[in-house]
mmCIF file of C-alpha atoms in Angstrom:
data_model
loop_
_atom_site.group_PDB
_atom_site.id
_atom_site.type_symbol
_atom_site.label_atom_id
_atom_site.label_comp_id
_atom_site.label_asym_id
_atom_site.label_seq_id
_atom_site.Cartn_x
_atom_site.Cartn_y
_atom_site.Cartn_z
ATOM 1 C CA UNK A 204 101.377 164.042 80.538
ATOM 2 C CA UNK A 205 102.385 161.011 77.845
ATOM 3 C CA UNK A 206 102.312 157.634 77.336
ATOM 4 C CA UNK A 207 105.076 155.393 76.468
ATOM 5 C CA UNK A 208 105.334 151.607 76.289
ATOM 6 C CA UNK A 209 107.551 148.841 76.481
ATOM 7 C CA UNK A 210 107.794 145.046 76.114
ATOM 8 C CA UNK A 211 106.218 142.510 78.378
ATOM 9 C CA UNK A 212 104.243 139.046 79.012
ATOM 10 C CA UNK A 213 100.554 138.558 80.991
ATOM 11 C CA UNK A 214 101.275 135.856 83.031
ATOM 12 C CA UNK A 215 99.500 133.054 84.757
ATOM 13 C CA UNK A 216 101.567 131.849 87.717
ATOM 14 C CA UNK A 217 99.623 129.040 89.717
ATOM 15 C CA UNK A 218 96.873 130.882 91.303
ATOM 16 C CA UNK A 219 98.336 134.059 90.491
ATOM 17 C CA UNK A 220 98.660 136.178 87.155
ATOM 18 C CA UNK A 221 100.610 139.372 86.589
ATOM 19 C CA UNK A 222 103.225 140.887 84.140
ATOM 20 C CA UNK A 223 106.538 139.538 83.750
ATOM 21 C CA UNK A 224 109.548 141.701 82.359
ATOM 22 C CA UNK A 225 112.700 141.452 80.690
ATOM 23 C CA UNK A 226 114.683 143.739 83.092
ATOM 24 C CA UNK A 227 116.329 145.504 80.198
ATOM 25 C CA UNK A 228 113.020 146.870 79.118
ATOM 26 C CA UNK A 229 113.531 148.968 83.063
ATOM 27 C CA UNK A 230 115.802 151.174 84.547
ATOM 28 C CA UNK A 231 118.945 149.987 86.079
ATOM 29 C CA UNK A 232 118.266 151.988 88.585
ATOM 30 C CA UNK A 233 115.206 150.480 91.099
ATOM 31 C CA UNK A 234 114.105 153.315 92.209
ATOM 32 C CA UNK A 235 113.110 154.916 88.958
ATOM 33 C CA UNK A 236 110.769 152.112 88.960
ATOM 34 C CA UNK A 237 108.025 153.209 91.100
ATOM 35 C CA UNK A 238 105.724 155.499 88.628
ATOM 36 C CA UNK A 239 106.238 152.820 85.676
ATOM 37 C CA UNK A 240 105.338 149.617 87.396
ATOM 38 C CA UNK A 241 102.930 151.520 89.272
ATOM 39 C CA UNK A 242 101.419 153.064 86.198
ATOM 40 C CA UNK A 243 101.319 149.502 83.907
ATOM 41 C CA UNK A 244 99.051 147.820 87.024
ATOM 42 C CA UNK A 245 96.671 150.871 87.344
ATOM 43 C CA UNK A 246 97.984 152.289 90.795
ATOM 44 C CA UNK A 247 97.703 154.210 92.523
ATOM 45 C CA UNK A 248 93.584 153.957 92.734
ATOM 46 C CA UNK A 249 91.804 155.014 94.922
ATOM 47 C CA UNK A 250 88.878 152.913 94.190
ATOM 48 C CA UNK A 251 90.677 149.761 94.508
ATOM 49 C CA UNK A 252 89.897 148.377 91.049
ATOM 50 C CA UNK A 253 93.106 149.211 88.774
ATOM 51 C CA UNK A 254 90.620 149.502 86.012
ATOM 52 C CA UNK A 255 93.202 151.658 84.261
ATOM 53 C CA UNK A 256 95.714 149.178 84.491
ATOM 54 C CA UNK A 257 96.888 145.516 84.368
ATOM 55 C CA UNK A 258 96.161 144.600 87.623
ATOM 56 C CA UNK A 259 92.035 143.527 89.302
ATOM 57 C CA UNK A 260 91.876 145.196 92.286
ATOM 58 C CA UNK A 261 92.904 142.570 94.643
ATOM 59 C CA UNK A 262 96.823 141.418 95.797
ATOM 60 C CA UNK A 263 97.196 137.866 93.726
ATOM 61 C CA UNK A 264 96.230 139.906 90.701
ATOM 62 C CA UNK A 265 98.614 143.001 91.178
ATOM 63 C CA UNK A 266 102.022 141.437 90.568
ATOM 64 C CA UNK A 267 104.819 141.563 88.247
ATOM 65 C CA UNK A 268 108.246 139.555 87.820
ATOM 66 C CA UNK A 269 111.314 140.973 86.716
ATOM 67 C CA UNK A 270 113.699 138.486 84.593
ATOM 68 C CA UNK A 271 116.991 138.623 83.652
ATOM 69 C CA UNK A 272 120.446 136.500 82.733
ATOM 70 C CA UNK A 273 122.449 136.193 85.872
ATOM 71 C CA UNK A 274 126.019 136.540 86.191
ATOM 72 C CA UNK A 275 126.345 133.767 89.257
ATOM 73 C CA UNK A 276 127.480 130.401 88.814
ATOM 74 C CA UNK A 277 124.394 128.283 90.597
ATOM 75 C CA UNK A 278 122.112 130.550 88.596
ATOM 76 C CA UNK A 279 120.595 130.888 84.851
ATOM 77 C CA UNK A 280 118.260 133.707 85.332
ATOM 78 C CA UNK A 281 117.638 136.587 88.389
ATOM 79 C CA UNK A 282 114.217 137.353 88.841
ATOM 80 C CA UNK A 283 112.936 139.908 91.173
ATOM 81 C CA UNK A 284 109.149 139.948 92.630
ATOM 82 C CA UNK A 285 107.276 143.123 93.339
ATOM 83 C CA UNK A 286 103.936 143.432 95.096
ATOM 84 C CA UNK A 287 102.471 146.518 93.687
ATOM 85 C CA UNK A 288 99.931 148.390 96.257
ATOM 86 C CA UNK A 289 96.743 148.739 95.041
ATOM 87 C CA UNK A 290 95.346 151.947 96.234
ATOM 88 C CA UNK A 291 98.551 153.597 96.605
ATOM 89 C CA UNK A 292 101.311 152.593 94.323
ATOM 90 C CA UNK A 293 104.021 151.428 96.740
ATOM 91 C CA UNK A 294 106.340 148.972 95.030
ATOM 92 C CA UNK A 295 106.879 146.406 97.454
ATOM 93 C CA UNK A 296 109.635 144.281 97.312
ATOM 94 C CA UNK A 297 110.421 142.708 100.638
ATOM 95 C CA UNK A 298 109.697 138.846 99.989
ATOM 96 C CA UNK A 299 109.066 136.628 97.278
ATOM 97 C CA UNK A 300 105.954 134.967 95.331
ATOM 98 C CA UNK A 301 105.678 131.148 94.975
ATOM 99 C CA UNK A 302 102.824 131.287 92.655
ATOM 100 C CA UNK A 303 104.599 134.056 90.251
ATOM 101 C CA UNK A 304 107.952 132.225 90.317
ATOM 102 C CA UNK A 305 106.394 129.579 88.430
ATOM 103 C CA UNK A 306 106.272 131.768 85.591
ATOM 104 C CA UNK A 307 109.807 132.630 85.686
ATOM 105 C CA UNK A 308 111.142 129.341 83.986
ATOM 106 C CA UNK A 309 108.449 129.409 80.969
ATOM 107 C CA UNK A 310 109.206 133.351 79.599
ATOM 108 C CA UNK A 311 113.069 132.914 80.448
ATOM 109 C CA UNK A 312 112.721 130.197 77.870
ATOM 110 C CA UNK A 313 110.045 131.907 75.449
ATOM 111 C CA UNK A 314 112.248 135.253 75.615
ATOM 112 C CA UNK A 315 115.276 133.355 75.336
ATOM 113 C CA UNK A 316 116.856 133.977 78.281
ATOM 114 C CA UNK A 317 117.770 130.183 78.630
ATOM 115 C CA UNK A 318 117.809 127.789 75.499
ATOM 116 C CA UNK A 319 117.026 124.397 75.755
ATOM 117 C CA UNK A 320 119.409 121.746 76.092
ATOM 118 C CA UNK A 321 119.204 118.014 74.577
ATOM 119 C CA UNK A 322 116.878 116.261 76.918
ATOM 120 C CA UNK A 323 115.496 112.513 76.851
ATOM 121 C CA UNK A 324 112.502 113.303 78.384
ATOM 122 C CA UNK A 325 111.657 117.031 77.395
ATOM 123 C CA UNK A 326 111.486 118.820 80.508
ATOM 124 C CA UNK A 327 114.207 121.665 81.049
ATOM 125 C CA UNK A 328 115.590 122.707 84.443
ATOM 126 C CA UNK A 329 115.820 126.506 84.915
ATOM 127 C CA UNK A 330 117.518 127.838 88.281
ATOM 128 C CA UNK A 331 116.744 131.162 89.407
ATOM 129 C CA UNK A 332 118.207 133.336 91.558
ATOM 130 C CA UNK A 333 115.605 135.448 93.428
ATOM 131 C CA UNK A 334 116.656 138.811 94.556
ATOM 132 C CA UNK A 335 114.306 139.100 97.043
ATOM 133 C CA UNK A 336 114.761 136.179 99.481
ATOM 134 C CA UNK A 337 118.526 135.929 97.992
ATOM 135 C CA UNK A 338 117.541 132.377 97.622
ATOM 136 C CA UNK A 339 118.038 129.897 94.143
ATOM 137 C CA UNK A 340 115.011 127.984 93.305
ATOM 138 C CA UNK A 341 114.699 125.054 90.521
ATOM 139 C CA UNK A 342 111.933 125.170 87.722
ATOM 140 C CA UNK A 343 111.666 121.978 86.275
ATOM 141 C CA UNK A 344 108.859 121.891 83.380
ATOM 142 C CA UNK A 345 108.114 120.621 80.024
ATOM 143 C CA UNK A 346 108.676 121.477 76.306
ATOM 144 C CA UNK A 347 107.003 120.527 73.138
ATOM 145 C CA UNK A 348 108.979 119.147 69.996
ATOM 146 C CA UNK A 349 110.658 122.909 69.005
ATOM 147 C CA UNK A 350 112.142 123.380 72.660
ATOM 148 C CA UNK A 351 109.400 125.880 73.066
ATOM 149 C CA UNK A 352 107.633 125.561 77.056
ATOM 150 C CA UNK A 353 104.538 123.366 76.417
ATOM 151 C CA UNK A 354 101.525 124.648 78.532
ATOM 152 C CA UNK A 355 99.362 121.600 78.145
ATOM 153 C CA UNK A 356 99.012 118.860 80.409
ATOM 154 C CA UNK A 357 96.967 116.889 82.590
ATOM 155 C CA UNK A 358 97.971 118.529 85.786
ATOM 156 C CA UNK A 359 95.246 120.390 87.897
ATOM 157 C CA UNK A 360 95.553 122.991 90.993
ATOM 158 C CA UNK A 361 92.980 123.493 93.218
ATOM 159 C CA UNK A 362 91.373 127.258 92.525
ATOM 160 C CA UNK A 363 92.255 127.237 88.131
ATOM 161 C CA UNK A 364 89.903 125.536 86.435
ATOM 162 C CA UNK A 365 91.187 123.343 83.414
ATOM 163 C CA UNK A 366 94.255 121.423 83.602
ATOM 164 C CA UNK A 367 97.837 122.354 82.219
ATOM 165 C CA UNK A 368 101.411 120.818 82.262
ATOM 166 C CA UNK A 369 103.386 120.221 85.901
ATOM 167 C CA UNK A 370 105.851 122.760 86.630
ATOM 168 C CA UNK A 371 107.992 121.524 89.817
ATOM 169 C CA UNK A 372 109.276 124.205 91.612
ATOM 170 C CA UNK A 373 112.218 123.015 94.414
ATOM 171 C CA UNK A 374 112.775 125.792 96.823
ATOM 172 C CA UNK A 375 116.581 125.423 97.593
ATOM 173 C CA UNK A 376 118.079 125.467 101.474
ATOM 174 C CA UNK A 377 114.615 128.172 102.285
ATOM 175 C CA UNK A 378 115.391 128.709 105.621
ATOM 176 C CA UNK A 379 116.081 132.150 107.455
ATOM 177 C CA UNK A 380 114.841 133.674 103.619
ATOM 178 C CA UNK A 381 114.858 137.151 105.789
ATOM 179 C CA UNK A 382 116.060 136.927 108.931
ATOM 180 C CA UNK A 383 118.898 134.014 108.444
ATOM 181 C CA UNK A 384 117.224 131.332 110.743
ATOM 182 C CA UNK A 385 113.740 129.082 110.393
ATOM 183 C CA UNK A 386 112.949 130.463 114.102
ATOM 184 C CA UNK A 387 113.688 134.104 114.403
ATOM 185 C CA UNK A 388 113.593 134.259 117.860
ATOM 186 C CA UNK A 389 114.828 130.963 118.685
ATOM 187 C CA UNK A 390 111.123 129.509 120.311
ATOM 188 C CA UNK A 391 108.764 127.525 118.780
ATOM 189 C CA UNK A 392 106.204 129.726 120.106
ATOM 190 C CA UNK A 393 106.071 133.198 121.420
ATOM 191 C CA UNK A 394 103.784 134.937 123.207
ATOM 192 C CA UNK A 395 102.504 138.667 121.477
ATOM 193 C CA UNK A 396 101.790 141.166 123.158
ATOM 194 C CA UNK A 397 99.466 143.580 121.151
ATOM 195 C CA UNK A 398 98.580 147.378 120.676
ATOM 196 C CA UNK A 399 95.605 146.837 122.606
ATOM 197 C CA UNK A 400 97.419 145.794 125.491
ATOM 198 C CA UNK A 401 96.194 141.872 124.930
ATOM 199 C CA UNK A 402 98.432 138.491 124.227
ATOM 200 C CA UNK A 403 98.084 135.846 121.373
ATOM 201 C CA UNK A 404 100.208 132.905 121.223
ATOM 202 C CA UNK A 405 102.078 133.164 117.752
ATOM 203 C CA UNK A 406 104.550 130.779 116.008
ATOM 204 C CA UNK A 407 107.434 132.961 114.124
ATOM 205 C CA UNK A 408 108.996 131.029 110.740
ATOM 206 C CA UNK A 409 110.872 131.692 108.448
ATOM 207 C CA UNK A 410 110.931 129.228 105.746
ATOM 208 C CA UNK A 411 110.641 130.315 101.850
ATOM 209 C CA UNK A 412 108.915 133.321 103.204
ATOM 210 C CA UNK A 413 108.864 135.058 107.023
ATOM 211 C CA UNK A 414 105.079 134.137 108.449
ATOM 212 C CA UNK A 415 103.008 134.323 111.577
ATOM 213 C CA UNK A 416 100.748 131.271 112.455
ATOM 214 C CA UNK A 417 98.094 131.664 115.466
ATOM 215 C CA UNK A 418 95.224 129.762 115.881
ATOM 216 C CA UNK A 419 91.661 130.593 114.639
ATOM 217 C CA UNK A 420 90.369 129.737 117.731
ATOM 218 C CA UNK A 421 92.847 132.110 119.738
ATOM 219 C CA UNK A 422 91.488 134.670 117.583
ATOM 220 C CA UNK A 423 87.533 133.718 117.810
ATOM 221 C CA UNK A 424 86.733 132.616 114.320
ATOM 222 C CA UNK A 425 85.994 128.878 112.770
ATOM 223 C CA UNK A 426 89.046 127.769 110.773
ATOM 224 C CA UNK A 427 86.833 127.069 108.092
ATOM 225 C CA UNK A 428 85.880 130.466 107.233
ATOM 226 C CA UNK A 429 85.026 131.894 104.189
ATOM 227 C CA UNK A 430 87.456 134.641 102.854
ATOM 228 C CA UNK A 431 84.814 136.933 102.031
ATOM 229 C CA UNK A 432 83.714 136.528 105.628
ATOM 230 C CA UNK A 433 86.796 137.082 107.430
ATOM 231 C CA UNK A 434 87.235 140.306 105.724
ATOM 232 C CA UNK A 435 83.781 141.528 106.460
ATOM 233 C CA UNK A 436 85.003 141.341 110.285
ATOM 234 C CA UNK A 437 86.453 144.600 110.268
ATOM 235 C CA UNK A 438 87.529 144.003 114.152
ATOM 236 C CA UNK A 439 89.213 140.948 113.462
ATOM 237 C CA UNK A 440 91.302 142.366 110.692
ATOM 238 C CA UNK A 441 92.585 145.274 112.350
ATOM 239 C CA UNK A 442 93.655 142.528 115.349
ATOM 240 C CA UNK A 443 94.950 140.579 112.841
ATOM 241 C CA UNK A 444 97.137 143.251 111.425
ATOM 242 C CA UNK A 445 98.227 143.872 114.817
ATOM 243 C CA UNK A 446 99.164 140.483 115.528
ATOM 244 C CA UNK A 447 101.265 140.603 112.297
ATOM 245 C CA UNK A 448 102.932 143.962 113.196
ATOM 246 C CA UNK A 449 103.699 142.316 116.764
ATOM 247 C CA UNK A 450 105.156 139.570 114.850
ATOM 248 C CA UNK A 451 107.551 141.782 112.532
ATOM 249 C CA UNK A 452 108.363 143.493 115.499
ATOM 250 C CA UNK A 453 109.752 140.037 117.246
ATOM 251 C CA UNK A 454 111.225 138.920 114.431
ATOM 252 C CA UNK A 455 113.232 142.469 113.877
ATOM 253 C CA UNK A 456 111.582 142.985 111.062
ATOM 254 C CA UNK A 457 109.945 146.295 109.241
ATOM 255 C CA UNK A 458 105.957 146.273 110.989
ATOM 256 C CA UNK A 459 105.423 148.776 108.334
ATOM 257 C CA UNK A 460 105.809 146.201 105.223
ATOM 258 C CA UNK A 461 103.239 144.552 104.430
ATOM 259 C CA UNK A 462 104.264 141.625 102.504
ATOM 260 C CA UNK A 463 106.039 140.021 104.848
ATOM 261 C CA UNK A 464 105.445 138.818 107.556
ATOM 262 C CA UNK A 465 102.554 137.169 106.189
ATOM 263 C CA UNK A 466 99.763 136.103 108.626
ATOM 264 C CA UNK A 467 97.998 132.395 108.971
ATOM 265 C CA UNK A 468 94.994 131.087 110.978
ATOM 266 C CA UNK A 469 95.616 127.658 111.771
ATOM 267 C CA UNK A 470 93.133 124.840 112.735
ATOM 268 C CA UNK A 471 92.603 121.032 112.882
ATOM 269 C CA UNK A 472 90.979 119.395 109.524
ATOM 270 C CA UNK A 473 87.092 118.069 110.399
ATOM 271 C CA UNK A 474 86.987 114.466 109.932
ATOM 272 C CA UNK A 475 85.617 115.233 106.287
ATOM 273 C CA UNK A 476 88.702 116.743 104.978
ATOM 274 C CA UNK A 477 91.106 114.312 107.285
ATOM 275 C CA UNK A 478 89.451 111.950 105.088
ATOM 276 C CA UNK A 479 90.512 113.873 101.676
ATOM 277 C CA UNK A 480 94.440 113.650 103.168
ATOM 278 C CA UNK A 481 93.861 117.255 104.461
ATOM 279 C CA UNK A 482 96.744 117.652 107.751
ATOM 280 C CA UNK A 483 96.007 121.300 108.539
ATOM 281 C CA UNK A 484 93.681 123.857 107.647
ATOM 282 C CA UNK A 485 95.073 127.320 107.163
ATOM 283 C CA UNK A 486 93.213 130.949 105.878
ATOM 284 C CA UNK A 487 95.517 133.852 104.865
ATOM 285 C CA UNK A 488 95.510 137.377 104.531
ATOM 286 C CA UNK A 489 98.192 139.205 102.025
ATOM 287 C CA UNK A 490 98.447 142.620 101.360
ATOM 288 C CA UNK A 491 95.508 143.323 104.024
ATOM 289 C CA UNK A 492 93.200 141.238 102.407
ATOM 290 C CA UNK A 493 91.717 137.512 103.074
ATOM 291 C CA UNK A 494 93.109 135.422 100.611
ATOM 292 C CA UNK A 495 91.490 133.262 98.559
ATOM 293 C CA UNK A 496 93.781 130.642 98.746
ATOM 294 C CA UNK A 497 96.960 130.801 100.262
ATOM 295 C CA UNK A 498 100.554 132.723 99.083
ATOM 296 C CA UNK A 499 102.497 129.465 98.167
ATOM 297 C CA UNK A 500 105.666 130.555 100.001
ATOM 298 C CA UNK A 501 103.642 131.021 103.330
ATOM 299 C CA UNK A 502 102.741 126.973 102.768
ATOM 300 C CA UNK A 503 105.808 126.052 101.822
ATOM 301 C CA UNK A 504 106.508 127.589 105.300
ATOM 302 C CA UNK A 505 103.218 126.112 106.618
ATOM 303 C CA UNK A 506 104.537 122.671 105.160
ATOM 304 C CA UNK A 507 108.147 122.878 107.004
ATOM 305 C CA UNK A 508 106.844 123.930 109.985
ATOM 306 C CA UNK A 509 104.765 121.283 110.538
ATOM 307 C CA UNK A 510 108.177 119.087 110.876
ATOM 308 C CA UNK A 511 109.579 121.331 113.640
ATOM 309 C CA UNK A 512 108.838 120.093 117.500
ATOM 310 C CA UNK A 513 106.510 122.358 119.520
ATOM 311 C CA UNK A 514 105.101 124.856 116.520
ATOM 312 C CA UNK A 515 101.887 125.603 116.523
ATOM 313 C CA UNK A 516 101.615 124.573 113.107
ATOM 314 C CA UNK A 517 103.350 120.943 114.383
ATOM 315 C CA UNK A 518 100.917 121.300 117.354
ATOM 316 C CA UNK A 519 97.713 121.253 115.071
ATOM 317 C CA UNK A 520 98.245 119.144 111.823
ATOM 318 C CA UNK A 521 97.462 115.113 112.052
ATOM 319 C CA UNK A 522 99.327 112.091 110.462
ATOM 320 C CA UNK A 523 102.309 113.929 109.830
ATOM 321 C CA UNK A 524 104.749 112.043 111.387
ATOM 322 C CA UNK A 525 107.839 110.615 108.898
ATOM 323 C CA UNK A 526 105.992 112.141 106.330
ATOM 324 C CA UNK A 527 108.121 114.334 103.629
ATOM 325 C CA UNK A 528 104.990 116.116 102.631
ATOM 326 C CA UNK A 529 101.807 117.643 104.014
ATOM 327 C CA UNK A 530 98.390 118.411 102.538
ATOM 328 C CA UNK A 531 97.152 122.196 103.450
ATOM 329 C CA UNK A 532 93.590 122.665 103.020
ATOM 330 C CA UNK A 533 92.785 126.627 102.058
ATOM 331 C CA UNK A 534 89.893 127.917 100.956
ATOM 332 C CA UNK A 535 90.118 127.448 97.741
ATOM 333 C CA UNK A 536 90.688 123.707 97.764
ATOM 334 C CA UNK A 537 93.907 121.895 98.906
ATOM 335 C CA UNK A 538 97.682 122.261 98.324
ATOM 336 C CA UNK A 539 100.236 119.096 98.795
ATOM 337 C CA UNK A 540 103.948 120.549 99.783
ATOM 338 C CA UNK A 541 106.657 118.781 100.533
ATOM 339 C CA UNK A 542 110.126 119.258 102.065
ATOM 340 C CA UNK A 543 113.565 117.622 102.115
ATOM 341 C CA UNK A 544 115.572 117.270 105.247
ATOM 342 C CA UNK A 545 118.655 115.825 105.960
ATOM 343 C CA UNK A 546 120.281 115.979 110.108
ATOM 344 C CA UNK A 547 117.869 118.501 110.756
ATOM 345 C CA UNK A 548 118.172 121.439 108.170
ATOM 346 C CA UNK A 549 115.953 121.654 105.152
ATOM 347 C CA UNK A 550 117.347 121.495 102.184
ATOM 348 C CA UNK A 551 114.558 122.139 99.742
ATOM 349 C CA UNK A 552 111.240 122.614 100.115
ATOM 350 C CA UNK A 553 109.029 121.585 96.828
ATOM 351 C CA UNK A 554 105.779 122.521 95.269
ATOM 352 C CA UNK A 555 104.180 122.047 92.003
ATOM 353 C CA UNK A 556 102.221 125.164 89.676
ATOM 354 C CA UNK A 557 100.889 125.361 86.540
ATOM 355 C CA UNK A 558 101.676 128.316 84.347
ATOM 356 C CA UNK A 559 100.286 129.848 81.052
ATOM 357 C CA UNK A 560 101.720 132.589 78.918
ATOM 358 C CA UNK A 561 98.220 134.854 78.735
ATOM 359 C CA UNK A 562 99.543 137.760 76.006
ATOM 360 C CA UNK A 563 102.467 139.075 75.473
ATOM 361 C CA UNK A 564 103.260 142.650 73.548
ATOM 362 C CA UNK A 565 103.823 145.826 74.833
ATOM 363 C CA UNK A 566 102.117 147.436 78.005
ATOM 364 C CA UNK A 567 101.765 151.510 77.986
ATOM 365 C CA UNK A 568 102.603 153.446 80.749
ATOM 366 C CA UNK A 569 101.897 157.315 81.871
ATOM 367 C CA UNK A 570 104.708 159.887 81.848
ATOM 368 C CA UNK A 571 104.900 163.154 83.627
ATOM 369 C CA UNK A 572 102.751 165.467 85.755
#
C-alpha cells in the first residue's frame, strides 16, 4: 500500500463543508473514483468517525464537489455532487446538495475556472450545470477590488456562527430534478403502504431534489423534536426508512439509494415561532441520520410545495397565501426560500448561503491492497 495526493479546496458550503475538486485532478472515468474519494474522506470506517480522513463522521460533513469548465452554452462550469458513505465507502451520486453548491461559484473563480467580468456593483454571476439533477443553477456573489470572491459580509445563516458575504443561489426550472414532474405520481398525496403491513399518508415532490413529507404526528413524535432525540428512537427510524423506501418505490425510484428520496416530518409552527415568520416546521433525516438542520434542496422542495393545492406540506404551513417565499423552521434555526412561478410552473426556486474557502493544498489518498 501507498499514498499519493492531489490538488483540492476544504470547503464551507452554507451549513455544510467538504472538499471541492478540479475534475482534472480525477479520472475521466467515474468509476475509478470510488477508492480515491472514498480514501480522501476517511471511508470506509467502521467506527463512523472518518478520523483518517477529511470527513466528521456524520452526512453534512462527508461531501465533496467536483468542478469543471463546461462545454454547454447556458453553462460556465459542471459540477458534480457526491455523498460519500460513511461506514462503507459508497460514492453516492443520485441527487444534488444545496448547501455544497454554494461553494461551486467561489473556487470556480479562485481556481480560475471563470474570470471576472467588468461589473458596477462587484458581484459575479456563475451558472452551473449540475450533473446530478441535470439542472443549471445561478451563483450570484461578491468580489473584492482584485476580482478575487470576497468572503466577508454581514450576512448570517441560522446554524454558522459569524457572519459572511450573501451568495444567492437561483435554482433554475427545479421541477421533476429526477423523475421529470413536481408530482411523481400525479396526487398531491398518496397513501404508503409499508413493510410492516401499515399505511402513512405521504406527499411525493420533486422539486430541486425528490422528497417525502408525512406528518410528525402520523408518525407519533412532536414536530419540534430534537435531532439527537429522533435518532435515539431506534423504532421510529427504521419506520422512517421504510416510509422513505415506500416512497422511492412510488415514485419509481431506486429504494436502495439513500440520498434521495429524502424524508421530512412536517408540522404546524407554535404560536411562538408563527410569531418569528416561521410557516412550517420541518425535521430531516439524510443519509440515515437526523439532521441537524435541513438539506437545502429538500426546502427548496419544502418551499415549492407549500404553493401546490392539497400537499401536505400546503395542508400544514400558515400565511402562505400570494406569498413568493416561505420561512421553514428546522432545528437548527430558520431558513427563508423562495420560488418564482409564472401560469403554474416554477421557474426558479431561490435561496441564499454563505461560503468560505477553509484550506486549500493537496489531500493524500491510499493506493493499493
Amino acid at each position: 500500500m501507498s499514498t499519493q495526493a492531489f490538488p483540492a479546496y476544504f470547503m464551507r458550503g452554507g451549513t455544510s463543508n467538504g472538499l471541492v475538486i478540479d475534475r482534472k485532478h480525477l479520472p475521466k472515468d467515474e468509476s475509478k473514483w470510488q477508492p480515491i474519494l472514498a480514501s480522501v474522506m476517511g471511508s470506509p470506517d467502521s467506527y463512523g468517525r472518518q478520523l483518517d480522513g477529511m470527513g466528521s463522521g456524520i452526512s453534512s460533513t462527508s461531501k465533496i464537489m467536483v468542478v469543471s469548465r463546461s462545454t454547454r452554452d447556458d453553462a460556465d462550469v459542471d459540477a458534480t455532487f457526491v455523498q460519500v458513505g460513511i461506514k462503507d465507502g459508497s460514492l453516492d451520486m443520485a441527487g444534488n446538495c444545496g448547501n455544497m453548491s454554494s461553494a461551486v461559484g467561489p473556487f470556480a473563480l479562485d481556481a480560475g475556472l471563470v474570470a471576472m467580468k467588468a461589473s458596477r456593483d462587484s458581484r459575479l454571476r456563475v451558472r452551473m450545470f449540475n450533473t446530478n439533477t441535470a439542472k443549471v443553477i445561478v451563483s450570484e456573489f461578491s468580489v473584492d477590488e482584485r476580482g478575487k470572491y470576497d468572503p466577508l459580509g454581514d450576512y448570517a445563516i441560522d446554524g454558522v456562527p459569524g457572519t459572511a458575504s450573501h451568495i444567492a443561489l437561483s435554482f433554475l426550472d427545479p421541477a421533476g430534478a429526477k423523475t421529470g414532474k413536481a408530482l411523481p405520481t400525479g396526487n398531491a398525496v398518496d397513501e404508503l403502504q409499508l413493510e410492516d403491513a401499515s399505511t402513512i399518508r405521504a406527499s411525493l415532490t420533486d422539486i430541486a431534489n425528490p422528497g417525502v413529507f408525512v406528518l410528525a404526528s402520523d408518525v407519533g413524535v412532536p414536530g419540534n423534536i430534537n435531532p439527537d432525540a429522533l435518532g435515539a428512537y431506534s423504532n421510529i427510524m427504521r419506520r422512517l426508512e421504510m416510509i422513505r423506501r415506500a416512497g422511492a418505490r412510488r415514485m419509481g425510484m431506486d429504494e436502495n439509494t439513500q440520498s434521495v428520496p429524502k424524508i421530512i416530518l412536517l408540522s404546524p409552527p407554535s404560536a411562538e415561532e408563527a410569531a418569528q415568520g416561521i410557516n412550517i416546521i420541518c425535521r430531516a433525516l439524510s443519509m440515515g441520520q437526523a439532521h441537524k438542520a435541513v438539506p437545502l434542496t429538500l426546502a427548496l422542495n419544502l418551499g415549492a410545495s407549500c404553493g401546490i393545492p392539497g400537499t401536505l406540506a400546503n395542508l400544514t404551513a400558515i400565511i402562505t397565501d400570494g406569498k413568493s417565499s416561505v420561512v421553514i423552521g428546522h432545528a437548527s434555526g430558520k431558513l427563508g426560500v423562495g420560488s418564482v412561478v409564472q401560469d403554474g410552473k416554477i421557474e426558479s426556486a431561490l435561496l441564499h448561503r454563505t461560503s468560505r474557502i477553509l484550506m486549500k493544498g493537496e489531500v493524500s489518498y491510499r493506493t493499493g491492497g
